[in-house]
mmCIF file with all atom_site columns, C-alpha atoms in Angstrom:
data_model
loop_
_atom_site.group_PDB
_atom_site.id
_atom_site.type_symbol
_atom_site.label_atom_id
_atom_site.label_alt_id
_atom_site.label_comp_id
_atom_site.label_asym_id
_atom_site.label_entity_id
_atom_site.label_seq_id
_atom_site.pdbx_PDB_ins_code
_atom_site.Cartn_x
_atom_site.Cartn_y
_atom_site.Cartn_z
_atom_site.occupancy
_atom_site.B_iso_or_equiv
_atom_site.pdbx_formal_charge
_atom_site.auth_seq_id
_atom_site.auth_comp_id
_atom_site.auth_asym_id
_atom_site.auth_atom_id
_atom_site.pdbx_PDB_model_num
ATOM 1  C CA . UNK A 1 1  ? 52.954 -74.569 5.543   1.00 0.00 ? 1  UNK A CA 1
ATOM 2  C CA . UNK A 1 2  ? 49.705 -72.804 6.377   1.00 0.00 ? 2  UNK A CA 1
ATOM 3  C CA . UNK A 1 3  ? 50.907 -69.659 4.610   1.00 0.00 ? 3  UNK A CA 1
ATOM 4  C CA . UNK A 1 4  ? 51.768 -71.695 1.518   1.00 0.00 ? 4  UNK A CA 1
ATOM 5  C CA . UNK A 1 5  ? 48.320 -73.280 1.475   1.00 0.00 ? 5  UNK A CA 1
ATOM 6  C CA . UNK A 1 6  ? 46.632 -69.878 1.734   1.00 0.00 ? 6  UNK A CA 1
ATOM 7  C CA . UNK A 1 7  ? 48.733 -68.440 -1.100  1.00 0.00 ? 7  UNK A CA 1
ATOM 8  C CA . UNK A 1 8  ? 48.137 -71.497 -3.288  1.00 0.00 ? 8  UNK A CA 1
ATOM 9  C CA . UNK A 1 9  ? 44.379 -71.439 -2.658  1.00 0.00 ? 9  UNK A CA 1
ATOM 10 C CA . UNK A 1 10 ? 44.154 -67.721 -3.383  1.00 0.00 ? 10 UNK A CA 1
ATOM 11 C CA . UNK A 1 11 ? 46.123 -68.123 -6.620  1.00 0.00 ? 11 UNK A CA 1
ATOM 12 C CA . UNK A 1 12 ? 43.858 -70.906 -7.837  1.00 0.00 ? 12 UNK A CA 1
ATOM 13 C CA . UNK A 1 13 ? 40.658 -69.059 -6.940  1.00 0.00 ? 13 UNK A CA 1
ATOM 14 C CA . UNK A 1 14 ? 41.766 -65.860 -8.656  1.00 0.00 ? 14 UNK A CA 1
ATOM 15 C CA . UNK A 1 15 ? 42.913 -67.727 -11.732 1.00 0.00 ? 15 UNK A CA 1
ATOM 16 C CA . UNK A 1 16 ? 39.648 -69.603 -12.084 1.00 0.00 ? 16 UNK A CA 1
ATOM 17 C CA . UNK A 1 17 ? 37.499 -66.531 -11.530 1.00 0.00 ? 17 UNK A CA 1
ATOM 18 C CA . UNK A 1 18 ? 39.318 -64.613 -14.268 1.00 0.00 ? 18 UNK A CA 1
ATOM 19 C CA . UNK A 1 19 ? 38.433 -67.096 -17.033 1.00 0.00 ? 19 UNK A CA 1
ATOM 20 C CA . UNK A 1 20 ? 35.033 -65.647 -18.041 1.00 0.00 ? 20 UNK A CA 1
ATOM 21 C CA . UNK A 1 21 ? 34.453 -64.140 -21.508 1.00 0.00 ? 21 UNK A CA 1
ATOM 22 C CA . UNK A 1 22 ? 37.907 -64.959 -22.870 1.00 0.00 ? 22 UNK A CA 1
ATOM 23 C CA . UNK A 1 23 ? 38.729 -66.367 -26.288 1.00 0.00 ? 23 UNK A CA 1
ATOM 24 C CA . UNK A 1 24 ? 40.487 -69.728 -26.626 1.00 0.00 ? 24 UNK A CA 1
ATOM 25 C CA . UNK A 1 25 ? 43.987 -68.251 -26.769 1.00 0.00 ? 25 UNK A CA 1
ATOM 26 C CA . UNK A 1 26 ? 43.438 -66.159 -23.652 1.00 0.00 ? 26 UNK A CA 1
ATOM 27 C CA . UNK A 1 27 ? 41.885 -69.062 -21.761 1.00 0.00 ? 27 UNK A CA 1
ATOM 28 C CA . UNK A 1 28 ? 44.705 -71.444 -22.585 1.00 0.00 ? 28 UNK A CA 1
ATOM 29 C CA . UNK A 1 29 ? 47.396 -68.895 -21.766 1.00 0.00 ? 29 UNK A CA 1
ATOM 30 C CA . UNK A 1 30 ? 45.752 -67.952 -18.475 1.00 0.00 ? 30 UNK A CA 1
ATOM 31 C CA . UNK A 1 31 ? 45.152 -71.581 -17.537 1.00 0.00 ? 31 UNK A CA 1
ATOM 32 C CA . UNK A 1 32 ? 48.785 -72.385 -18.279 1.00 0.00 ? 32 UNK A CA 1
ATOM 33 C CA . UNK A 1 33 ? 49.897 -69.465 -16.127 1.00 0.00 ? 33 UNK A CA 1
ATOM 34 C CA . UNK A 1 34 ? 47.664 -70.557 -13.255 1.00 0.00 ? 34 UNK A CA 1
ATOM 35 C CA . UNK A 1 35 ? 48.852 -74.152 -13.390 1.00 0.00 ? 35 UNK A CA 1
ATOM 36 C CA . UNK A 1 36 ? 52.474 -73.036 -13.721 1.00 0.00 ? 36 UNK A CA 1
ATOM 37 C CA . UNK A 1 37 ? 52.097 -70.634 -10.816 1.00 0.00 ? 37 UNK A CA 1
ATOM 38 C CA . UNK A 1 38 ? 50.701 -73.345 -8.574  1.00 0.00 ? 38 UNK A CA 1
ATOM 39 C CA . UNK A 1 39 ? 53.434 -75.763 -9.630  1.00 0.00 ? 39 UNK A CA 1
ATOM 40 C CA . UNK A 1 40 ? 56.161 -73.159 -9.141  1.00 0.00 ? 40 UNK A CA 1
ATOM 41 C CA . UNK A 1 41 ? 54.790 -72.269 -5.734  1.00 0.00 ? 41 UNK A CA 1
ATOM 42 C CA . UNK A 1 42 ? 54.717 -75.916 -4.731  1.00 0.00 ? 42 UNK A CA 1
ATOM 43 C CA . UNK A 1 43 ? 58.233 -76.536 -5.957  1.00 0.00 ? 43 UNK A CA 1
ATOM 44 C CA . UNK A 1 44 ? 59.463 -73.404 -4.195  1.00 0.00 ? 44 UNK A CA 1
ATOM 45 C CA . UNK A 1 45 ? 57.845 -74.560 -0.949  1.00 0.00 ? 45 UNK A CA 1
ATOM 46 C CA . UNK A 1 46 ? 59.268 -78.073 -1.199  1.00 0.00 ? 46 UNK A CA 1
ATOM 47 C CA . UNK A 1 47 ? 62.797 -76.952 -2.021  1.00 0.00 ? 47 UNK A CA 1
ATOM 48 C CA . UNK A 1 48 ? 62.894 -74.128 0.498   1.00 0.00 ? 48 UNK A CA 1
ATOM 49 C CA . UNK A 1 49 ? 63.330 -71.525 -2.219  1.00 0.00 ? 49 UNK A CA 1
ATOM 50 C CA . UNK A 1 50 ? 61.485 -68.259 -2.549  1.00 0.00 ? 50 UNK A CA 1
ATOM 51 C CA . UNK A 1 51 ? 57.746 -68.765 -2.923  1.00 0.00 ? 51 UNK A CA 1
ATOM 52 C CA . UNK A 1 52 ? 57.256 -65.575 -4.902  1.00 0.00 ? 52 UNK A CA 1
ATOM 53 C CA . UNK A 1 53 ? 60.020 -66.400 -7.368  1.00 0.00 ? 53 UNK A CA 1
ATOM 54 C CA . UNK A 1 54 ? 58.754 -69.943 -7.759  1.00 0.00 ? 54 UNK A CA 1
ATOM 55 C CA . UNK A 1 55 ? 55.216 -68.752 -8.459  1.00 0.00 ? 55 UNK A CA 1
ATOM 56 C CA . UNK A 1 56 ? 56.362 -66.019 -10.848 1.00 0.00 ? 56 UNK A CA 1
ATOM 57 C CA . UNK A 1 57 ? 58.675 -68.325 -12.769 1.00 0.00 ? 57 UNK A CA 1
ATOM 58 C CA . UNK A 1 58 ? 56.046 -71.041 -12.949 1.00 0.00 ? 58 UNK A CA 1
ATOM 59 C CA . UNK A 1 59 ? 53.448 -68.554 -14.179 1.00 0.00 ? 59 UNK A CA 1
ATOM 60 C CA . UNK A 1 60 ? 55.767 -67.344 -16.937 1.00 0.00 ? 60 UNK A CA 1
ATOM 61 C CA . UNK A 1 61 ? 56.624 -70.852 -18.096 1.00 0.00 ? 61 UNK A CA 1
ATOM 62 C CA . UNK A 1 62 ? 52.991 -71.937 -17.863 1.00 0.00 ? 62 UNK A CA 1
ATOM 63 C CA . UNK A 1 63 ? 51.741 -68.951 -19.851 1.00 0.00 ? 63 UNK A CA 1
ATOM 64 C CA . UNK A 1 64 ? 54.233 -69.644 -22.634 1.00 0.00 ? 64 UNK A CA 1
ATOM 65 C CA . UNK A 1 65 ? 53.283 -73.315 -22.597 1.00 0.00 ? 65 UNK A CA 1
ATOM 66 C CA . UNK A 1 66 ? 49.575 -72.488 -22.764 1.00 0.00 ? 66 UNK A CA 1
ATOM 67 C CA . UNK A 1 67 ? 50.129 -70.148 -25.699 1.00 0.00 ? 67 UNK A CA 1
ATOM 68 C CA . UNK A 1 68 ? 52.220 -72.712 -27.575 1.00 0.00 ? 68 UNK A CA 1
ATOM 69 C CA . UNK A 1 69 ? 49.549 -75.352 -26.955 1.00 0.00 ? 69 UNK A CA 1
ATOM 70 C CA . UNK A 1 70 ? 46.888 -72.992 -28.310 1.00 0.00 ? 70 UNK A CA 1
ATOM 71 C CA . UNK A 1 71 ? 48.881 -72.372 -31.481 1.00 0.00 ? 71 UNK A CA 1
ATOM 72 C CA . UNK A 1 72 ? 49.367 -76.125 -31.906 1.00 0.00 ? 72 UNK A CA 1
ATOM 73 C CA . UNK A 1 73 ? 45.628 -76.740 -31.553 1.00 0.00 ? 73 UNK A CA 1
ATOM 74 C CA . UNK A 1 74 ? 44.829 -74.025 -34.093 1.00 0.00 ? 74 UNK A CA 1
ATOM 75 C CA . UNK A 1 75 ? 47.279 -75.552 -36.581 1.00 0.00 ? 75 UNK A CA 1
ATOM 76 C CA . UNK A 1 76 ? 45.747 -78.991 -36.020 1.00 0.00 ? 76 UNK A CA 1
ATOM 77 C CA . UNK A 1 77 ? 42.273 -77.653 -36.725 1.00 0.00 ? 77 UNK A CA 1
ATOM 78 C CA . UNK A 1 78 ? 43.455 -76.000 -39.959 1.00 0.00 ? 78 UNK A CA 1
ATOM 79 C CA . UNK A 1 79 ? 45.058 -79.161 -41.331 1.00 0.00 ? 79 UNK A CA 1
ATOM 80 C CA . UNK A 1 80 ? 42.227 -81.573 -40.552 1.00 0.00 ? 80 UNK A CA 1
ATOM 81 C CA . UNK A 1 81 ? 39.657 -82.017 -43.320 1.00 0.00 ? 81 UNK A CA 1
ATOM 82 C CA . UNK A 1 82 ? 36.155 -80.828 -42.495 1.00 0.00 ? 82 UNK A CA 1
ATOM 83 C CA . UNK A 1 83 ? 33.513 -83.583 -42.244 1.00 0.00 ? 83 UNK A CA 1
ATOM 84 C CA . UNK A 1 84 ? 30.806 -83.549 -44.909 1.00 0.00 ? 84 UNK A CA 1
#
């Protein structure tokens, strides 16, 4: 459990420190990957599966989710009328 906590903490710290000077798409994709990685790591630890595979799979799913969310937000901003 201690090893899992160290890996999870390191993943979160590295993910948060890498968010400087990024555009919105990059920030949302990276944030999704970080959240997905942490979730995958947690699920892997709880189910007794491989921690590395859980983190990698979660990061991939999270990155895709973050990118899709970014595209959705951009489409929302295009369709909304600008205030006068």
